[in-house]
Coordinates of C-alpha atoms and ligand atoms in Angstrom, one line a residue:
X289 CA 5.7 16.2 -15.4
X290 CA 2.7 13.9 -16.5
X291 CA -1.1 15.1 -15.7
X292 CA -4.2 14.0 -16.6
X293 CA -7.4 15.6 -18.0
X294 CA -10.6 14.0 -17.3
X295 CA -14.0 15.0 -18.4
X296 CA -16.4 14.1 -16.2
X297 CA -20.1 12.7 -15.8
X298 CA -19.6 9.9 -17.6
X299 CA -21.4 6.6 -15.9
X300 CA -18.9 4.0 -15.5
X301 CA -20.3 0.9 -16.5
X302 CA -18.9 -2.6 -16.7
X303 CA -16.5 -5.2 -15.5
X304 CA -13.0 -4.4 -14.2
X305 CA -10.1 -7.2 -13.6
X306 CA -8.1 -6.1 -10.1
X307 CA -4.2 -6.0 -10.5
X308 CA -1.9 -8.2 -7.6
X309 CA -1.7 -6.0 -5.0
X310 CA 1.2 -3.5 -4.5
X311 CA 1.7 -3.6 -0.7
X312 CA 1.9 -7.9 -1.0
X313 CA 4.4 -7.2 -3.8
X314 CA 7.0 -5.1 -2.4
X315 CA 7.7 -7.2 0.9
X316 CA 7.4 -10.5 -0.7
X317 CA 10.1 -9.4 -3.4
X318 CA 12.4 -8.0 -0.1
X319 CA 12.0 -11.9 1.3
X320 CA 13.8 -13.1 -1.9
X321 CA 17.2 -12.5 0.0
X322 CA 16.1 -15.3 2.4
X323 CA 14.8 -17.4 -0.4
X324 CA 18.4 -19.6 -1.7
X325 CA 17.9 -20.5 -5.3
X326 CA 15.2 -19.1 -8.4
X327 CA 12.2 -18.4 -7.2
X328 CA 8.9 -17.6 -9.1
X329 CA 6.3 -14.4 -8.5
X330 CA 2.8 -14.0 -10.1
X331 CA 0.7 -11.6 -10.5
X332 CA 2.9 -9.1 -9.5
X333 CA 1.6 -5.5 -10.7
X334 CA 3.8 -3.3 -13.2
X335 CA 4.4 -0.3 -11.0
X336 CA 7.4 2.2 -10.7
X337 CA 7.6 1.3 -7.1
X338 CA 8.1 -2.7 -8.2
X339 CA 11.0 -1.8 -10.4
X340 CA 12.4 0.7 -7.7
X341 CA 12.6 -3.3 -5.6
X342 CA 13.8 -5.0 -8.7
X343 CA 16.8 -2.8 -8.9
X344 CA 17.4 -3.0 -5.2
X345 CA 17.3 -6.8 -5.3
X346 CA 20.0 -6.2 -8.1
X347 CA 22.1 -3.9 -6.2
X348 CA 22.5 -6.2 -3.4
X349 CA 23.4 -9.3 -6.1
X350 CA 20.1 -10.8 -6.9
X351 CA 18.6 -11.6 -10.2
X352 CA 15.6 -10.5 -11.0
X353 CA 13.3 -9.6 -14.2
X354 CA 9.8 -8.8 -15.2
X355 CA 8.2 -10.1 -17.7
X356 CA 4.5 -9.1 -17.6
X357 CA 3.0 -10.3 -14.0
X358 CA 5.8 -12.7 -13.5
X359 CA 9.2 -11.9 -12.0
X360 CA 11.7 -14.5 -11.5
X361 CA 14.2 -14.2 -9.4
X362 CA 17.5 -15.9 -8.9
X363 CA 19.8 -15.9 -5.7
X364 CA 22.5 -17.9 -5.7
X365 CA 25.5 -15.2 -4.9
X366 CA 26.8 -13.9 -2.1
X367 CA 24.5 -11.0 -1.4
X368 CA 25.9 -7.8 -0.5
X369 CA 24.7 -5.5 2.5
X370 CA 24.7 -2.2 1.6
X371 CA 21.8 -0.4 0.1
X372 CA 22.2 2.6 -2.4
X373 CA 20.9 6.2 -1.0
X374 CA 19.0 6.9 -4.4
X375 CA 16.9 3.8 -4.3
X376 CA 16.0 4.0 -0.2
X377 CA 15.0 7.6 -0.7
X378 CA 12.3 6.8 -3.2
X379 CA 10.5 4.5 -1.9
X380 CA 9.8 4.4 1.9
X381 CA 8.9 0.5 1.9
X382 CA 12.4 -0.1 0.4
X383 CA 13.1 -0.4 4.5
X384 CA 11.5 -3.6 4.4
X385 CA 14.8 -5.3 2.7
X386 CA 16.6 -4.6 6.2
X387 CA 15.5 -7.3 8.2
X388 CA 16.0 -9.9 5.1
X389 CA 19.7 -9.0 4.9
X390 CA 20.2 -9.1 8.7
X391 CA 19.6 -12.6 9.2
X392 CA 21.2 -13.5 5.6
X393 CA 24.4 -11.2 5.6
X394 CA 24.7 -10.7 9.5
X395 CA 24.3 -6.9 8.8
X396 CA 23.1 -4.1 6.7
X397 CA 23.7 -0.5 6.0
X398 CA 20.9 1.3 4.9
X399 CA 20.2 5.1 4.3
X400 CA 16.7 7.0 6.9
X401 CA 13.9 5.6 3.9
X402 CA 11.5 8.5 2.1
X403 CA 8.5 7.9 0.7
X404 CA 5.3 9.4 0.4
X405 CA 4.2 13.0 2.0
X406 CA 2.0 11.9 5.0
X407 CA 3.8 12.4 7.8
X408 CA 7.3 11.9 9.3
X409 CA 6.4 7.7 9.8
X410 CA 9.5 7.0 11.6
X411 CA 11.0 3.5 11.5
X412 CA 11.9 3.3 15.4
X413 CA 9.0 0.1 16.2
X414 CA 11.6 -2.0 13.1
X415 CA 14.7 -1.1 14.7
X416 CA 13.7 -1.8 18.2
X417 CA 12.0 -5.2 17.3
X418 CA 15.7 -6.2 15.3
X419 CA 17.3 -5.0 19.1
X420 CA 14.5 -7.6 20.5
X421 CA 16.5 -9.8 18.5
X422 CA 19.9 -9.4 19.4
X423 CA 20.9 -6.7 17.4
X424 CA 23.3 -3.9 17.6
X425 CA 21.6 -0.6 15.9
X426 CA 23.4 2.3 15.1
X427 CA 22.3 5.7 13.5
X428 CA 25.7 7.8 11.3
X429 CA 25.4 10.0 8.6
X430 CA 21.9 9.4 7.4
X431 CA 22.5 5.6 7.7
X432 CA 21.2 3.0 9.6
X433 CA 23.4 0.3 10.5
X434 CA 22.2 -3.3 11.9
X435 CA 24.4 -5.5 12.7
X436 CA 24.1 -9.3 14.6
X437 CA 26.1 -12.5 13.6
X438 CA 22.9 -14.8 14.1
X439 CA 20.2 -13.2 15.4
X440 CA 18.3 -14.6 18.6
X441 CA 14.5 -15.3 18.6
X442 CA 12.7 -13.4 21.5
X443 CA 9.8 -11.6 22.5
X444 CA 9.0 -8.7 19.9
X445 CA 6.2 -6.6 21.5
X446 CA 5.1 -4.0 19.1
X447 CA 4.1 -0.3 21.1
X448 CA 1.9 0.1 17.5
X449 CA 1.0 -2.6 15.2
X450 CA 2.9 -1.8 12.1
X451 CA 2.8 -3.2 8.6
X452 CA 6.2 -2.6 8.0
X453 CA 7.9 -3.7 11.0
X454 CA 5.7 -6.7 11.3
X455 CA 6.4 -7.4 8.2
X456 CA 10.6 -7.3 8.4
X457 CA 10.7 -8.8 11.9
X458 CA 8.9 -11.5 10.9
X459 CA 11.2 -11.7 7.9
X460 CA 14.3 -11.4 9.6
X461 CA 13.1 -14.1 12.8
X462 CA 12.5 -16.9 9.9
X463 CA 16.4 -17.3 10.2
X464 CA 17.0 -16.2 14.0
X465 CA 18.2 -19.4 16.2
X466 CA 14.8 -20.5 18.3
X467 CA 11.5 -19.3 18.5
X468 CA 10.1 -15.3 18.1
X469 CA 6.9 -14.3 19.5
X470 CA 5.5 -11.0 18.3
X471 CA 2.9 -9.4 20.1
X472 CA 0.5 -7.0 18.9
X473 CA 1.2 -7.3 15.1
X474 CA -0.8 -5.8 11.9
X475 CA -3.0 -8.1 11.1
X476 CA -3.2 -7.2 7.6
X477 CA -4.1 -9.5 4.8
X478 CA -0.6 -8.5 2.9
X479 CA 0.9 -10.0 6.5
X480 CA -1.0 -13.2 5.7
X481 CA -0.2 -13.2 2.1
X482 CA 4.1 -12.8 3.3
X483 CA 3.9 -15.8 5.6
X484 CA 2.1 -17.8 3.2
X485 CA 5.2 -17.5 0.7
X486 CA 7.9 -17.9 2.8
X487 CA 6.1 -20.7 4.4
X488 CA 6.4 -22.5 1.4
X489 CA 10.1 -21.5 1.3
X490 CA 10.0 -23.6 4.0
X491 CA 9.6 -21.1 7.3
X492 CA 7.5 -22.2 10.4
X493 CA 5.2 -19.1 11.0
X494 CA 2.1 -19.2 12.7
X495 CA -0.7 -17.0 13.4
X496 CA -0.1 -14.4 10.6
X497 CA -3.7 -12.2 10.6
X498 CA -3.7 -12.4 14.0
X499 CA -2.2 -10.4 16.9
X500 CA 0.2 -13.0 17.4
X501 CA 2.5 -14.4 15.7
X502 CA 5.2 -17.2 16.3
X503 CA 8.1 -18.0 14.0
X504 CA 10.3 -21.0 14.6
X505 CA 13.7 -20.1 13.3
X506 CA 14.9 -22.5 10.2
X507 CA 19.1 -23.0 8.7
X508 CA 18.0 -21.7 5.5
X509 CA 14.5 -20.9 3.4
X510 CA 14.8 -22.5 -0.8
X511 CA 13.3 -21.2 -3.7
X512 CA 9.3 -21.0 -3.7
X513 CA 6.7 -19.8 -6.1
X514 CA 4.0 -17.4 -5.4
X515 CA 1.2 -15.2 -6.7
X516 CA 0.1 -12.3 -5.3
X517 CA -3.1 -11.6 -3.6
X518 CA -5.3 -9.1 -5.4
X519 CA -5.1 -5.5 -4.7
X520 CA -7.8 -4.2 -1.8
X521 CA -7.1 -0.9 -2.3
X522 CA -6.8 -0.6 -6.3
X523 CA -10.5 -2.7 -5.5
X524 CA -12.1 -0.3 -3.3
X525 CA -11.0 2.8 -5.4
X526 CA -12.7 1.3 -8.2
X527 CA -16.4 0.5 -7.1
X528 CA -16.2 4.1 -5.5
X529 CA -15.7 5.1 -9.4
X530 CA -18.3 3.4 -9.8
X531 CA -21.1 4.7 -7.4
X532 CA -19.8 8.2 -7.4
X533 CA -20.0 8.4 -11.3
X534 CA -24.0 7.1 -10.9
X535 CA -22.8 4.0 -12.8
X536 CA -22.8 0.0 -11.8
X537 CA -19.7 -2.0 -12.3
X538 CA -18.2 -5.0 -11.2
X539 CA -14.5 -5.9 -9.8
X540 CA -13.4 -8.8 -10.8
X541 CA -10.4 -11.1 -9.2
X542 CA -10.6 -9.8 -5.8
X543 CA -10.9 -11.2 -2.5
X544 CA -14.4 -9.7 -0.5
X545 CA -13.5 -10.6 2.7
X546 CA -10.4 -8.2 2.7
X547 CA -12.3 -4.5 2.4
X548 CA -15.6 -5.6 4.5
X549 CA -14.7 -3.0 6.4
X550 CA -15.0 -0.9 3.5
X551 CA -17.8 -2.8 1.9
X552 CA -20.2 -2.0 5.4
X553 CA -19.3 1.6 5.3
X554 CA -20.8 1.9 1.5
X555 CA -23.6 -0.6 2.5
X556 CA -24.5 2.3 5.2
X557 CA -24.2 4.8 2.8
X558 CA -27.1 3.0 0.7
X559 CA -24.9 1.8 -2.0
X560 CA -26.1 -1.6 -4.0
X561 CA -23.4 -4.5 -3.8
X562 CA -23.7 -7.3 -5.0
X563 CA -20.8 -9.5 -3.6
X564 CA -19.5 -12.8 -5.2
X565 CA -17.0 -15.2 -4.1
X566 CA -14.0 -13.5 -6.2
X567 CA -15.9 -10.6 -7.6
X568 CA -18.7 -7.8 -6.4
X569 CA -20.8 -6.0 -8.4
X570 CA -21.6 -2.1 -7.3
X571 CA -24.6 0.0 -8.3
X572 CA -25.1 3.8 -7.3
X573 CA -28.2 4.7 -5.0
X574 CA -28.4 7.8 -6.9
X575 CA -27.9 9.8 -4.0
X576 CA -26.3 8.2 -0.8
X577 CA -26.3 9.1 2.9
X578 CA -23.3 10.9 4.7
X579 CA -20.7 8.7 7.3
X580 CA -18.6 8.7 10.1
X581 CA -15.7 6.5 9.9
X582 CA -12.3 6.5 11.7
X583 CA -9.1 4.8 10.1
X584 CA -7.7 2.1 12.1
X585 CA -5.0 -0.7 11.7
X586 CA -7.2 -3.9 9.4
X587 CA -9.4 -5.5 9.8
X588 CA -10.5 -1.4 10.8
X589 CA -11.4 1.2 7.8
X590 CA -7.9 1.0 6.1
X591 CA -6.2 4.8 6.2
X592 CA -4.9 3.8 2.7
X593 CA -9.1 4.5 1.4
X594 CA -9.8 7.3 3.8
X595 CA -8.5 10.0 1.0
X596 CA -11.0 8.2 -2.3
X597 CA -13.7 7.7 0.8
X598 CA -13.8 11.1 1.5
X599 CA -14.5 12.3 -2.2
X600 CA -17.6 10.1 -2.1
X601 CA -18.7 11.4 1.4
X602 CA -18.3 14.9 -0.5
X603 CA -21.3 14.3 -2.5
X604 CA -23.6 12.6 0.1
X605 CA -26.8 14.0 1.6
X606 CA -25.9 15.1 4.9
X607 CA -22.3 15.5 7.1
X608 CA -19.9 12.8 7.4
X609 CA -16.7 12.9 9.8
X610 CA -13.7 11.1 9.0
X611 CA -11.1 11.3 11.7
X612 CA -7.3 10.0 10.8
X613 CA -5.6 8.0 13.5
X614 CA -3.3 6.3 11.4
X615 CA -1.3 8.9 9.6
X616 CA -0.7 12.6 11.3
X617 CA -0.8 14.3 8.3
X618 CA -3.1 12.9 5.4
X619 CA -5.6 15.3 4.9
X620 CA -3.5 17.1 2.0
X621 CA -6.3 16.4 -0.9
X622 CA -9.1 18.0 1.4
X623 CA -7.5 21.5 0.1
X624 CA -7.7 20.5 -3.8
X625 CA -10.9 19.3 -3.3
X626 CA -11.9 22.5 -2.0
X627 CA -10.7 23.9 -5.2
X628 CA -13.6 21.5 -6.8
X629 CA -16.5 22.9 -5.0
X630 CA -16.2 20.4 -2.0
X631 CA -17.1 21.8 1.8
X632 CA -14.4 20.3 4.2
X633 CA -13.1 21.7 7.4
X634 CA -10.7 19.9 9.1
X635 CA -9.5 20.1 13.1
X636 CA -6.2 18.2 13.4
X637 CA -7.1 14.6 13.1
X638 CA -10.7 14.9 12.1
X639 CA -12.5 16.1 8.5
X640 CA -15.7 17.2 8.9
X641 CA -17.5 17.0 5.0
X642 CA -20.7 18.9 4.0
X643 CA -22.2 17.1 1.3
X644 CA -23.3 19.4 -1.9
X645 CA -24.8 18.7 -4.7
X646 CA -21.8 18.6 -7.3
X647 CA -18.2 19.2 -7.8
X648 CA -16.8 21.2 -10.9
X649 CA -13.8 20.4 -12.5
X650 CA -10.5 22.1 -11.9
X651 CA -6.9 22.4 -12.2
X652 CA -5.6 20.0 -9.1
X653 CA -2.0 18.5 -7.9
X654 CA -1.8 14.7 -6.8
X655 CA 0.3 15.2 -3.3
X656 CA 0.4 11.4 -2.7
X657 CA -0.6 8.4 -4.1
X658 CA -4.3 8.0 -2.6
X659 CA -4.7 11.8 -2.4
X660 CA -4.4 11.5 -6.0
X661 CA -6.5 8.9 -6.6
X662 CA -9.6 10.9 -4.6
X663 CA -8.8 13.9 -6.9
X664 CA -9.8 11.2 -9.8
X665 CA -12.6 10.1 -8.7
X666 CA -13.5 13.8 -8.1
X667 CA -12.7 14.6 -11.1
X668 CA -14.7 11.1 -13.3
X669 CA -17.9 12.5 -11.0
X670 CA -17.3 16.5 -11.6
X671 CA -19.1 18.8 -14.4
X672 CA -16.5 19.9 -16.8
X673 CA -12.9 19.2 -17.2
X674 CA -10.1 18.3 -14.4
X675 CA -6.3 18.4 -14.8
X676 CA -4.8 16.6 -12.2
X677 CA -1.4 17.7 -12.0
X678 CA 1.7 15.2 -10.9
X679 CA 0.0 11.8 -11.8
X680 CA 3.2 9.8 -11.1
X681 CA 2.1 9.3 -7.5
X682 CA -0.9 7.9 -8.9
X683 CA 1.3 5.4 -11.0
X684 CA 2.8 4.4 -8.4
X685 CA -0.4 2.7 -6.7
X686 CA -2.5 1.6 -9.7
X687 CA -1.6 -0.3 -12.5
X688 CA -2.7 1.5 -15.5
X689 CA -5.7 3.1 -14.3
X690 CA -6.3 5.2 -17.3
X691 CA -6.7 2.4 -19.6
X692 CA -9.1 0.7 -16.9
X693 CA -11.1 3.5 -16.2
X694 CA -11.6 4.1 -20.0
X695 CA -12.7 0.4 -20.8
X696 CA -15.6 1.4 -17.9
X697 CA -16.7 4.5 -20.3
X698 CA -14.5 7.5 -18.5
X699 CA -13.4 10.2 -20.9
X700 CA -9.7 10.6 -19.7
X701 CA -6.5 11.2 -21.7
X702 CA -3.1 10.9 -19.8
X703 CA -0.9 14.1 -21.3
X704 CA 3.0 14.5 -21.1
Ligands
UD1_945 C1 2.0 0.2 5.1 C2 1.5 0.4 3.7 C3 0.8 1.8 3.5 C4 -0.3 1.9 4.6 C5 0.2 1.6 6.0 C6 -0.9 1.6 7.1 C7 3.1 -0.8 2.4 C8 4.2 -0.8 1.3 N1 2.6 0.4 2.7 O1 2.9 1.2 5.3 O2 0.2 1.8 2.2 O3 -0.8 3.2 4.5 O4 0.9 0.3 6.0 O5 -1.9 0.7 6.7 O6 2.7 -1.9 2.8 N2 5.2 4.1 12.6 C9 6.1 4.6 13.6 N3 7.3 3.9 13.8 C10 7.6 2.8 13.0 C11 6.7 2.4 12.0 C12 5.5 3.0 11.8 O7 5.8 5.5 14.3 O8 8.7 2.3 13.2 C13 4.0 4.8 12.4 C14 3.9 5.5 11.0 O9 4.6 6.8 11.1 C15 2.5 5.6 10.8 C16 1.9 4.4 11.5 O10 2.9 3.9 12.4 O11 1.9 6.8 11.4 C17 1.6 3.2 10.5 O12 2.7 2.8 9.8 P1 3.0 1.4 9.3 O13 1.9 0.5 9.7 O14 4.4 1.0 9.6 O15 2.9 1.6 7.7 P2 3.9 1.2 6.6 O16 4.3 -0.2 6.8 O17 4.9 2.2 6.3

């Protein structure tokens, strides 16, 4: 079990390159089913969760290999349709290869995903967008099996806008006979980042980043090459190391526009940005002023910052609320960061957050990924020393973050 001890109250200071973004990664590598021929990936971040795909792309009779950022991928076989249990179980996004090997293989039999702690997050909006589609769902012995010879393009109306299932339904509708409309889709930048590579694989989508999108069915998508957008979260988590460690650094390689939701909630708090075309600069207030946010699907405050947010709202003057209407259970740091001297009560969906004047360091367990990363930044801002206990979930979302966060002046050593 890996942990990690950091020392705290160090100021972080200077400039931090942004890894491709984990949440582009994973779906784009499940749309290398569709893609007929070698294909090319950039900046594609060295994560456990990127090799989990790798080795489900190879289960299924696709090529594929890292080599740095780059994956290359070559699909020329007859691809197969059933998904190994062990690999679906780790990784909840894993689901998003369903859709691809629907309209490819004309079925697929894949094991109920897992994935991270924070919630139940149910897959029924996917499965009754592929039934909008023609298909014949059904649920046996942990598996979920989708079967249609050629899938049908039709009227997908989501009940919730989901990454995921926007993500598969539009993948699977590239190769559906006519035209899909879905209503009521995420409208997250990682959406807009998909379309954009299988649009040069040559698919006819429209509208991705908007509510609606259309998707005229093709014969067949070729080989394409791609990099990956930067990573908005990974960004965000890093200028709040910043502020809450009293420090000013910049994040280089990163798209502004995607976290302005996130950039006008720290402006409100009285933090300093500085914000570039590709790159913004962050300098602590000193002290900043409490918040009220609520999560909501992009271009809202995205749920997957809520957890780090709340660490800095710990230390503000003043009471901030943060109320959760994305996940039903994703308050599990607020108890660890209890142990560290915060003041947080929570009633069902909503934290309420008493700023104090410091945290101390403790022993602490990552629950999740972003959970884990709030107990870091709690811990780089903290007097004394912080275990954090369980760090793979943190590896999971942030390419190595140690060695970043050191290069900024943080006094952290990763222990096995
Ligand atoms: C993606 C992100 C994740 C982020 C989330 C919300 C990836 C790999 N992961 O996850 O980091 O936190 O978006 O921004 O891109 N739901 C259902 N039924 C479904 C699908 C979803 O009820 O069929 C519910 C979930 O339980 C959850 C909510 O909808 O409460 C949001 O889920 P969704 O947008 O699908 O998130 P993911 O695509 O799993």
């Amino acid at each position: 079990m890996a942990r990690v001890k950091i020392i705290g109250e160090q100021p972080l200071h200077g400039a931090v390159n942004i890894s491709g973004a984990k949440n582009s990664a994973l779906p784009i590598m499940a749309a290398m089913v569709l893609l007929n021929g070698e294909s090319v990936l950039k900046n594609v971040p060295t994560l456990t969760d990127i090799t989990t795909m790798i080795r489900m792309l190879r289960s299924i009779n696709i090529l594929a290999e890292q080599s740095g950022g780059v994956i290359r991928v070559d699909n020329k076989k007859q691809i197969k349709h059933l998904i190994p249990y062990e690999l679906v179980t780790k990784m909840r996004a894993s689901f998003f290869i369903a859709g691809p090997i629907l309209a490819k293989a004309g079925m697929v039999r894949i094991p109920m995903p897992g994935g991270c702690a924070i919630g139940s997050r149910p897959v029924d909006i996917h499965i009754k967008g592929f039934q909008a589609l023609g298909a014949d769902v059904r649920l046996e012995h942990g598996f979920i099996e989708i079967r249609c010879k050629k899938l049908k393009g039709g009227h997908v109306n989501f009940t919730f806008p989901s990454v995921g299932a926007t993500e598969n339904i539009m993948m699977a509708s590239t190769l559906a006979e006519g035209v899909t409309t879905i209503t009521n889709a995420a409208r997250e930048p990682e959406i807009v980042d998909l379309a954009a590579l299988l649009n040069k694989a040559g698919a006819k989508i429209r509208g991705a980043g908007a509510s609606t999108i259309t998707v005229e069915g093709v014969s067949g998508l070729s080989g394409a090459e791609h990099s990956i957008i930067p990573d908005r979260i990974e960004a965000g988590t890093m200028l709040l190391a910043g502020l809450i460690t009293h420090g000013k650094i910049t994040v280089n390689k990163i798209n502004p526009q995607d976290i302005s939701a996130l950039l006008s909630a720290l402006a409100d708090t009285g933090a300093r940005l500085n914000i570039k075309n590709n790159s913004i600069e962050a300098l602590s207030p000193g002290s900043w002023n409490s918040a009220s946010l609520i999560t909501q699907p992009h271009p809202g405050f995205p749920t997957d910052m809520q957890a780090q947010m709340m660490t800095y709202l710990a230390l503000a003057s003043g009471t901030s609320t943060i109320r959760e209407t994305i996940f039903e259970n994703r308050f599990m740091h607020t108890g660890e960061l209890q142990r560290m001297g915060a003041d947080i009560r929570t009633e069902e969906r909503v934290a309420i957050i008493k700023g104090v004047k410091k945290l101390s360091g403790a022993e602490v367990r990552a629950t999740d990924l972003r959970a884990g990363a709030a107990l870091w930044l709690a811990g780089l801002a903290a007097k004394g020393e912080t275990i954090i206990y369980d760090i793979e979930h943190i590896e999971r979302g942030y390419e190595r973050l140690t060695d970043k966060l050191s290069s900024l002046g943080a006094n952290i050593k990763r222990l096995t």
